[in-house]
mmCIF file of C-alpha atoms in Angstrom:
data_model
loop_
_atom_site.group_PDB
_atom_site.id
_atom_site.type_symbol
_atom_site.label_atom_id
_atom_site.label_comp_id
_atom_site.label_asym_id
_atom_site.label_seq_id
_atom_site.Cartn_x
_atom_site.Cartn_y
_atom_site.Cartn_z
ATOM 1 C CA ALA A 213 -0.275 -8.821 -15.233
ATOM 2 C CA GLN A 214 -1.121 -6.308 -12.595
ATOM 3 C CA LYS A 215 -3.483 -3.481 -13.286
ATOM 4 C CA VAL A 216 -5.129 -0.928 -11.060
ATOM 5 C CA THR A 217 -8.171 1.006 -12.237
ATOM 6 C CA GLN A 218 -9.525 4.136 -10.661
ATOM 7 C CA ALA A 219 -12.509 4.898 -12.833
ATOM 8 C CA GLN A 220 -13.304 8.219 -11.168
ATOM 9 C CA THR A 221 -11.047 10.841 -12.691
ATOM 10 C CA GLU A 222 -12.412 13.746 -10.683
ATOM 11 C CA ILE A 223 -14.832 14.091 -7.800
ATOM 12 C CA SER A 224 -16.113 17.329 -6.362
ATOM 13 C CA VAL A 225 -18.171 17.510 -3.184
ATOM 14 C CA VAL A 226 -19.164 20.078 -0.619
ATOM 15 C CA GLU A 227 -17.434 20.059 2.730
ATOM 16 C CA LYS A 228 -18.854 17.631 5.308
ATOM 17 C CA GLU A 229 -20.171 15.269 2.679
ATOM 18 C CA ASP A 230 -18.989 11.663 2.673
ATOM 19 C CA VAL A 231 -17.113 10.550 -0.423
ATOM 20 C CA THR A 232 -15.931 7.153 -1.662
ATOM 21 C CA LEU A 233 -13.028 6.657 -4.032
ATOM 22 C CA ASP A 234 -13.138 3.444 -6.005
ATOM 23 C CA CYS A 235 -10.221 1.142 -6.796
ATOM 24 C CA VAL A 236 -10.362 -2.095 -8.749
ATOM 25 C CA TYR A 237 -7.300 -4.248 -9.172
ATOM 26 C CA GLU A 238 -6.311 -7.191 -11.343
ATOM 27 C CA THR A 239 -3.808 -9.842 -10.397
ATOM 28 C CA ARG A 240 -3.219 -13.555 -10.750
ATOM 29 C CA ASP A 241 -1.177 -13.697 -7.596
ATOM 30 C CA THR A 242 -2.572 -15.036 -4.355
ATOM 31 C CA THR A 243 -0.311 -12.871 -2.220
ATOM 32 C CA TYR A 244 -0.360 -9.190 -2.968
ATOM 33 C CA TYR A 245 -0.488 -5.826 -1.252
ATOM 34 C CA LEU A 246 -2.731 -2.854 -1.829
ATOM 35 C CA PHE A 247 -2.002 0.736 -0.952
ATOM 36 C CA TRP A 248 -3.517 4.182 -0.968
ATOM 37 C CA TYR A 249 -1.406 7.304 -1.312
ATOM 38 C CA LYS A 250 -2.429 10.945 -1.142
ATOM 39 C CA GLN A 251 -0.856 13.624 -3.339
ATOM 40 C CA PRO A 252 -1.775 17.071 -2.036
ATOM 41 C CA PRO A 253 -1.306 20.200 -4.187
ATOM 42 C CA SER A 254 2.255 20.508 -2.875
ATOM 43 C CA GLY A 255 3.076 17.372 -4.871
ATOM 44 C CA GLU A 256 4.517 14.864 -2.436
ATOM 45 C CA LEU A 257 3.156 11.328 -2.111
ATOM 46 C CA VAL A 258 1.861 10.536 1.349
ATOM 47 C CA PHE A 259 1.282 6.949 2.419
ATOM 48 C CA LEU A 260 -2.174 6.280 3.840
ATOM 49 C CA ILE A 261 -2.655 2.527 4.149
ATOM 50 C CA ARG A 262 -1.251 -0.877 3.181
ATOM 51 C CA ARG A 263 -3.340 -4.027 3.171
ATOM 52 C CA ASN A 264 -2.242 -7.572 2.351
ATOM 53 C CA SER A 265 -4.383 -9.988 0.390
ATOM 54 C CA PHE A 266 -5.046 -12.232 3.354
ATOM 55 C CA ASP A 267 -6.535 -9.531 5.496
ATOM 56 C CA GLU A 268 -10.002 -8.541 4.320
ATOM 57 C CA GLN A 269 -10.916 -6.811 7.528
ATOM 58 C CA ASN A 270 -12.058 -3.285 6.921
ATOM 59 C CA GLU A 271 -10.049 -0.546 8.545
ATOM 60 C CA ILE A 272 -11.001 2.779 10.020
ATOM 61 C CA SER A 273 -8.621 5.571 10.888
ATOM 62 C CA GLY A 274 -10.391 8.669 12.063
ATOM 63 C CA ARG A 275 -12.481 9.978 9.170
ATOM 64 C CA TYR A 276 -10.850 7.528 6.756
ATOM 65 C CA SER A 277 -12.050 3.991 6.151
ATOM 66 C CA TRP A 278 -11.156 1.298 3.660
ATOM 67 C CA ASN A 279 -13.289 -1.527 2.305
ATOM 68 C CA PHE A 280 -11.345 -4.454 0.861
ATOM 69 C CA GLN A 281 -13.406 -7.046 -1.009
ATOM 70 C CA LYS A 282 -11.544 -9.842 -2.780
ATOM 71 C CA SER A 283 -14.759 -11.109 -4.343
ATOM 72 C CA THR A 284 -15.001 -7.937 -6.423
ATOM 73 C CA SER A 285 -11.246 -7.154 -6.488
ATOM 74 C CA SER A 286 -11.924 -3.789 -4.965
ATOM 75 C CA PHE A 287 -10.224 -1.684 -2.331
ATOM 76 C CA ASN A 288 -12.354 1.404 -1.866
ATOM 77 C CA PHE A 289 -11.572 4.405 0.273
ATOM 78 C CA THR A 290 -14.178 6.485 2.074
ATOM 79 C CA ILE A 291 -13.701 9.877 3.658
ATOM 80 C CA THR A 292 -16.407 10.738 6.150
ATOM 81 C CA ALA A 293 -17.323 14.359 6.836
ATOM 82 C CA SER A 294 -14.881 15.626 4.231
ATOM 83 C CA GLN A 295 -12.811 18.742 4.831
ATOM 84 C CA VAL A 296 -11.163 21.196 2.465
ATOM 85 C CA VAL A 297 -7.754 19.832 3.499
ATOM 86 C CA ASP A 298 -8.745 16.478 2.018
ATOM 87 C CA SER A 299 -8.511 18.027 -1.440
ATOM 88 C CA ALA A 300 -5.806 16.085 -3.270
ATOM 89 C CA VAL A 301 -5.176 13.427 -5.865
ATOM 90 C CA TYR A 302 -5.545 9.970 -4.371
ATOM 91 C CA PHE A 303 -3.751 6.993 -5.851
ATOM 92 C CA CYS A 304 -4.482 3.339 -5.327
ATOM 93 C CA ALA A 305 -1.510 1.030 -5.915
ATOM 94 C CA GLN A 306 -0.618 -2.632 -5.857
ATOM 95 C CA THR A 307 2.388 -4.870 -5.573
ATOM 96 C CA PHE A 308 2.688 -8.619 -5.193
ATOM 97 C CA GLN A 309 4.918 -10.989 -3.321
ATOM 98 C CA GLY A 310 8.306 -11.279 -4.940
ATOM 99 C CA ALA A 311 8.003 -7.992 -6.780
ATOM 100 C CA GLN A 312 9.165 -4.610 -5.700
ATOM 101 C CA LYS A 313 7.500 -2.123 -7.972
ATOM 102 C CA LEU A 314 4.242 -0.432 -7.116
ATOM 103 C CA VAL A 315 1.689 -0.324 -9.907
ATOM 104 C CA PHE A 316 -0.429 2.789 -9.562
ATOM 105 C CA GLY A 317 -3.892 3.619 -10.780
ATOM 106 C CA GLN A 318 -4.547 6.791 -12.719
ATOM 107 C CA GLY A 319 -5.549 8.650 -9.586
ATOM 108 C CA THR A 320 -8.726 10.428 -8.544
ATOM 109 C CA ARG A 321 -8.647 14.193 -8.094
ATOM 110 C CA LEU A 322 -10.830 15.026 -5.118
ATOM 111 C CA THR A 323 -11.946 18.588 -4.587
ATOM 112 C CA ILE A 324 -13.720 19.540 -1.393
ATOM 113 C CA ASN A 325 -15.533 22.845 -1.719
ATOM 114 C CA PRO A 326 -16.266 24.993 1.326
ATOM 115 C CA GLU B 925 10.013 11.007 11.926
ATOM 116 C CA PRO B 926 12.454 9.623 9.349
ATOM 117 C CA GLU B 927 11.835 10.773 5.821
ATOM 118 C CA VAL B 928 13.169 10.448 2.306
ATOM 119 C CA THR B 929 14.795 13.648 1.114
ATOM 120 C CA GLN B 930 15.344 14.649 -2.498
ATOM 121 C CA THR B 931 17.439 17.389 -4.026
ATOM 122 C CA PRO B 932 17.017 19.603 -5.886
ATOM 123 C CA SER B 933 13.299 20.291 -5.694
ATOM 124 C CA HIS B 934 13.365 21.701 -9.214
ATOM 125 C CA GLN B 935 15.954 21.140 -11.932
ATOM 126 C CA VAL B 936 15.947 22.971 -15.235
ATOM 127 C CA THR B 937 18.213 21.694 -17.986
ATOM 128 C CA GLN B 938 18.777 21.970 -21.690
ATOM 129 C CA MET B 939 17.952 19.076 -23.968
ATOM 130 C CA GLY B 940 20.954 16.793 -24.370
ATOM 131 C CA GLN B 941 22.482 17.662 -21.018
ATOM 132 C CA GLU B 942 23.142 15.189 -18.247
ATOM 133 C CA VAL B 943 21.325 15.517 -14.940
ATOM 134 C CA ILE B 944 21.744 13.795 -11.622
ATOM 135 C CA LEU B 945 18.852 13.631 -9.206
ATOM 136 C CA ARG B 946 19.744 12.936 -5.628
ATOM 137 C CA CYS B 947 17.963 11.125 -2.844
ATOM 138 C CA VAL B 948 18.706 10.232 0.739
ATOM 139 C CA PRO B 949 16.552 7.232 1.682
ATOM 140 C CA ILE B 950 15.453 6.420 5.200
ATOM 141 C CA SER B 951 18.554 5.224 6.994
ATOM 142 C CA ASN B 952 17.641 1.631 7.894
ATOM 143 C CA HIS B 953 15.899 0.870 4.614
ATOM 144 C CA LEU B 954 17.344 -1.642 2.184
ATOM 145 C CA TYR B 955 15.250 -1.173 -0.966
ATOM 146 C CA PHE B 956 15.362 1.972 -3.043
ATOM 147 C CA TYR B 957 13.214 3.061 -5.938
ATOM 148 C CA TRP B 958 12.745 5.719 -8.556
ATOM 149 C CA TYR B 959 9.365 6.579 -10.024
ATOM 150 C CA ARG B 960 8.296 9.156 -12.567
ATOM 151 C CA GLN B 961 5.119 11.180 -12.899
ATOM 152 C CA ILE B 962 4.536 13.132 -16.078
ATOM 153 C CA LEU B 963 2.352 16.145 -15.343
ATOM 154 C CA GLY B 964 -1.249 15.134 -14.743
ATOM 155 C CA GLN B 965 -0.588 11.445 -15.226
ATOM 156 C CA LYS B 966 -0.123 8.456 -12.996
ATOM 157 C CA VAL B 967 3.025 7.513 -11.138
ATOM 158 C CA GLU B 968 5.193 5.068 -13.092
ATOM 159 C CA PHE B 969 7.870 2.737 -11.777
ATOM 160 C CA LEU B 970 11.368 3.174 -13.189
ATOM 161 C CA VAL B 971 13.756 1.035 -11.174
ATOM 162 C CA SER B 972 14.376 -0.687 -7.876
ATOM 163 C CA PHE B 973 17.743 -1.185 -6.239
ATOM 164 C CA TYR B 974 18.811 -3.643 -3.585
ATOM 165 C CA ASN B 975 22.157 -4.859 -2.330
ATOM 166 C CA ASN B 976 24.014 -2.458 -4.609
ATOM 167 C CA GLU B 977 22.435 -3.596 -7.816
ATOM 168 C CA ILE B 978 19.332 -3.080 -9.890
ATOM 169 C CA SER B 979 16.753 -5.666 -8.906
ATOM 170 C CA GLU B 980 13.930 -4.659 -11.223
ATOM 171 C CA LYS B 981 13.440 -2.076 -13.965
ATOM 172 C CA SER B 982 10.710 -1.001 -16.322
ATOM 173 C CA GLU B 983 10.839 -0.533 -20.075
ATOM 174 C CA ILE B 984 11.079 3.202 -19.459
ATOM 175 C CA PHE B 985 14.444 2.699 -17.785
ATOM 176 C CA ASP B 986 16.549 2.470 -20.919
ATOM 177 C CA ASP B 987 20.267 2.998 -21.493
ATOM 178 C CA GLN B 988 20.093 6.730 -20.880
ATOM 179 C CA PHE B 989 19.190 6.095 -17.243
ATOM 180 C CA SER B 990 21.448 4.803 -14.503
ATOM 181 C CA VAL B 991 21.305 4.572 -10.733
ATOM 182 C CA GLU B 992 24.002 4.517 -8.150
ATOM 183 C CA ARG B 993 24.487 4.390 -4.437
ATOM 184 C CA PRO B 994 27.814 6.190 -4.232
ATOM 185 C CA ASP B 995 28.067 6.058 -0.451
ATOM 186 C CA GLY B 996 26.104 4.767 2.522
ATOM 187 C CA SER B 997 23.428 7.400 2.377
ATOM 188 C CA ASN B 998 22.826 8.747 -1.141
ATOM 189 C CA PHE B 999 20.936 7.167 -4.014
ATOM 190 C CA THR B 1000 21.133 8.889 -7.387
ATOM 191 C CA LEU B 1001 19.370 8.764 -10.723
ATOM 192 C CA LYS B 1002 21.372 9.935 -13.727
ATOM 193 C CA ILE B 1003 19.864 10.789 -17.061
ATOM 194 C CA ARG B 1004 22.692 10.919 -19.588
ATOM 195 C CA SER B 1005 21.231 12.949 -22.418
ATOM 196 C CA THR B 1006 17.930 14.494 -21.497
ATOM 197 C CA LYS B 1007 15.030 14.697 -23.903
ATOM 198 C CA LEU B 1008 12.007 16.937 -23.827
ATOM 199 C CA GLU B 1009 9.849 13.968 -22.868
ATOM 200 C CA ASP B 1010 11.940 13.397 -19.740
ATOM 201 C CA SER B 1011 10.255 16.427 -18.207
ATOM 202 C CA ALA B 1012 8.393 15.056 -15.209
ATOM 203 C CA MET B 1013 8.350 14.783 -11.448
ATOM 204 C CA TYR B 1014 10.804 12.154 -10.272
ATOM 205 C CA PHE B 1015 10.132 10.490 -6.957
ATOM 206 C CA CYS B 1016 12.561 8.514 -4.872
ATOM 207 C CA ALA B 1017 11.206 5.968 -2.401
ATOM 208 C CA SER B 1018 12.586 3.468 0.069
ATOM 209 C CA SER B 1019 11.326 0.505 2.054
ATOM 210 C CA ASP B 1020 12.754 -1.801 4.660
ATOM 211 C CA LEU B 1021 11.451 -5.027 3.153
ATOM 212 C CA ARG B 1022 10.179 -6.264 -0.186
ATOM 213 C CA GLY B 1023 6.446 -5.588 -0.387
ATOM 214 C CA SER B 1024 6.424 -3.310 2.604
ATOM 215 C CA ILE B 1025 5.465 0.323 2.687
ATOM 216 C CA GLN B 1026 7.376 2.500 0.275
ATOM 217 C CA TYR B 1027 7.953 5.973 1.650
ATOM 218 C CA PHE B 1028 8.333 8.674 -0.941
ATOM 219 C CA GLY B 1029 10.345 11.854 -1.052
ATOM 220 C CA ALA B 1030 8.828 15.175 -2.046
ATOM 221 C CA GLY B 1031 10.054 14.744 -5.600
ATOM 222 C CA THR B 1032 12.298 16.592 -8.035
ATOM 223 C CA ARG B 1033 10.575 18.421 -10.842
ATOM 224 C CA LEU B 1034 12.733 18.107 -13.952
ATOM 225 C CA SER B 1035 12.118 20.584 -16.731
ATOM 226 C CA VAL B 1036 13.927 19.905 -20.001
ATOM 227 C CA LEU B 1037 13.994 22.892 -22.354
#
């Protein structure tokens, strides 16, 4: 069965600090997809990244970077030089080949203080 | 940029009443989904819809729920007899392929009194 664990319920940092959000997943499938979504205070879910299980290359997009390690079943998300606008709940999610539903983690509430 | 739109943004109803939540998925997408998020909790899958039929559903999606694509653009979620515990944010999503990115609407907050 699929399971996504985000052990950090809440994180609070001061602006400009770097912060890493952890995500650990469980699956027996060899082909699967991992996602990160952002939920700002306004409530919508904003797609950030999708990664398939065959692509372990790390990805950087501006201040955002993702570290995918199959050996530890982790897909961690780092924000460099955090800004107040990064304050949101961040969800890690997973699906696998042949399925359609996304399985979400519990989310990490990130607060960036000025 | 194409987006998923949901109406209304907030729905208030009395327990036992029927509600219909509406969604307009991205126009060239083929897979449609409903998810639910009870306040402060994680997002939970309800149902997926493809080729005019339900393709997958969770245990939450019981007989009081139904989905429909009444025309070429709308995708609806009906709750027949609402309960207090149905109060949540309901998200619609769509994707072009199985396993591809699911784009979410802004959600409908359902309050059952």
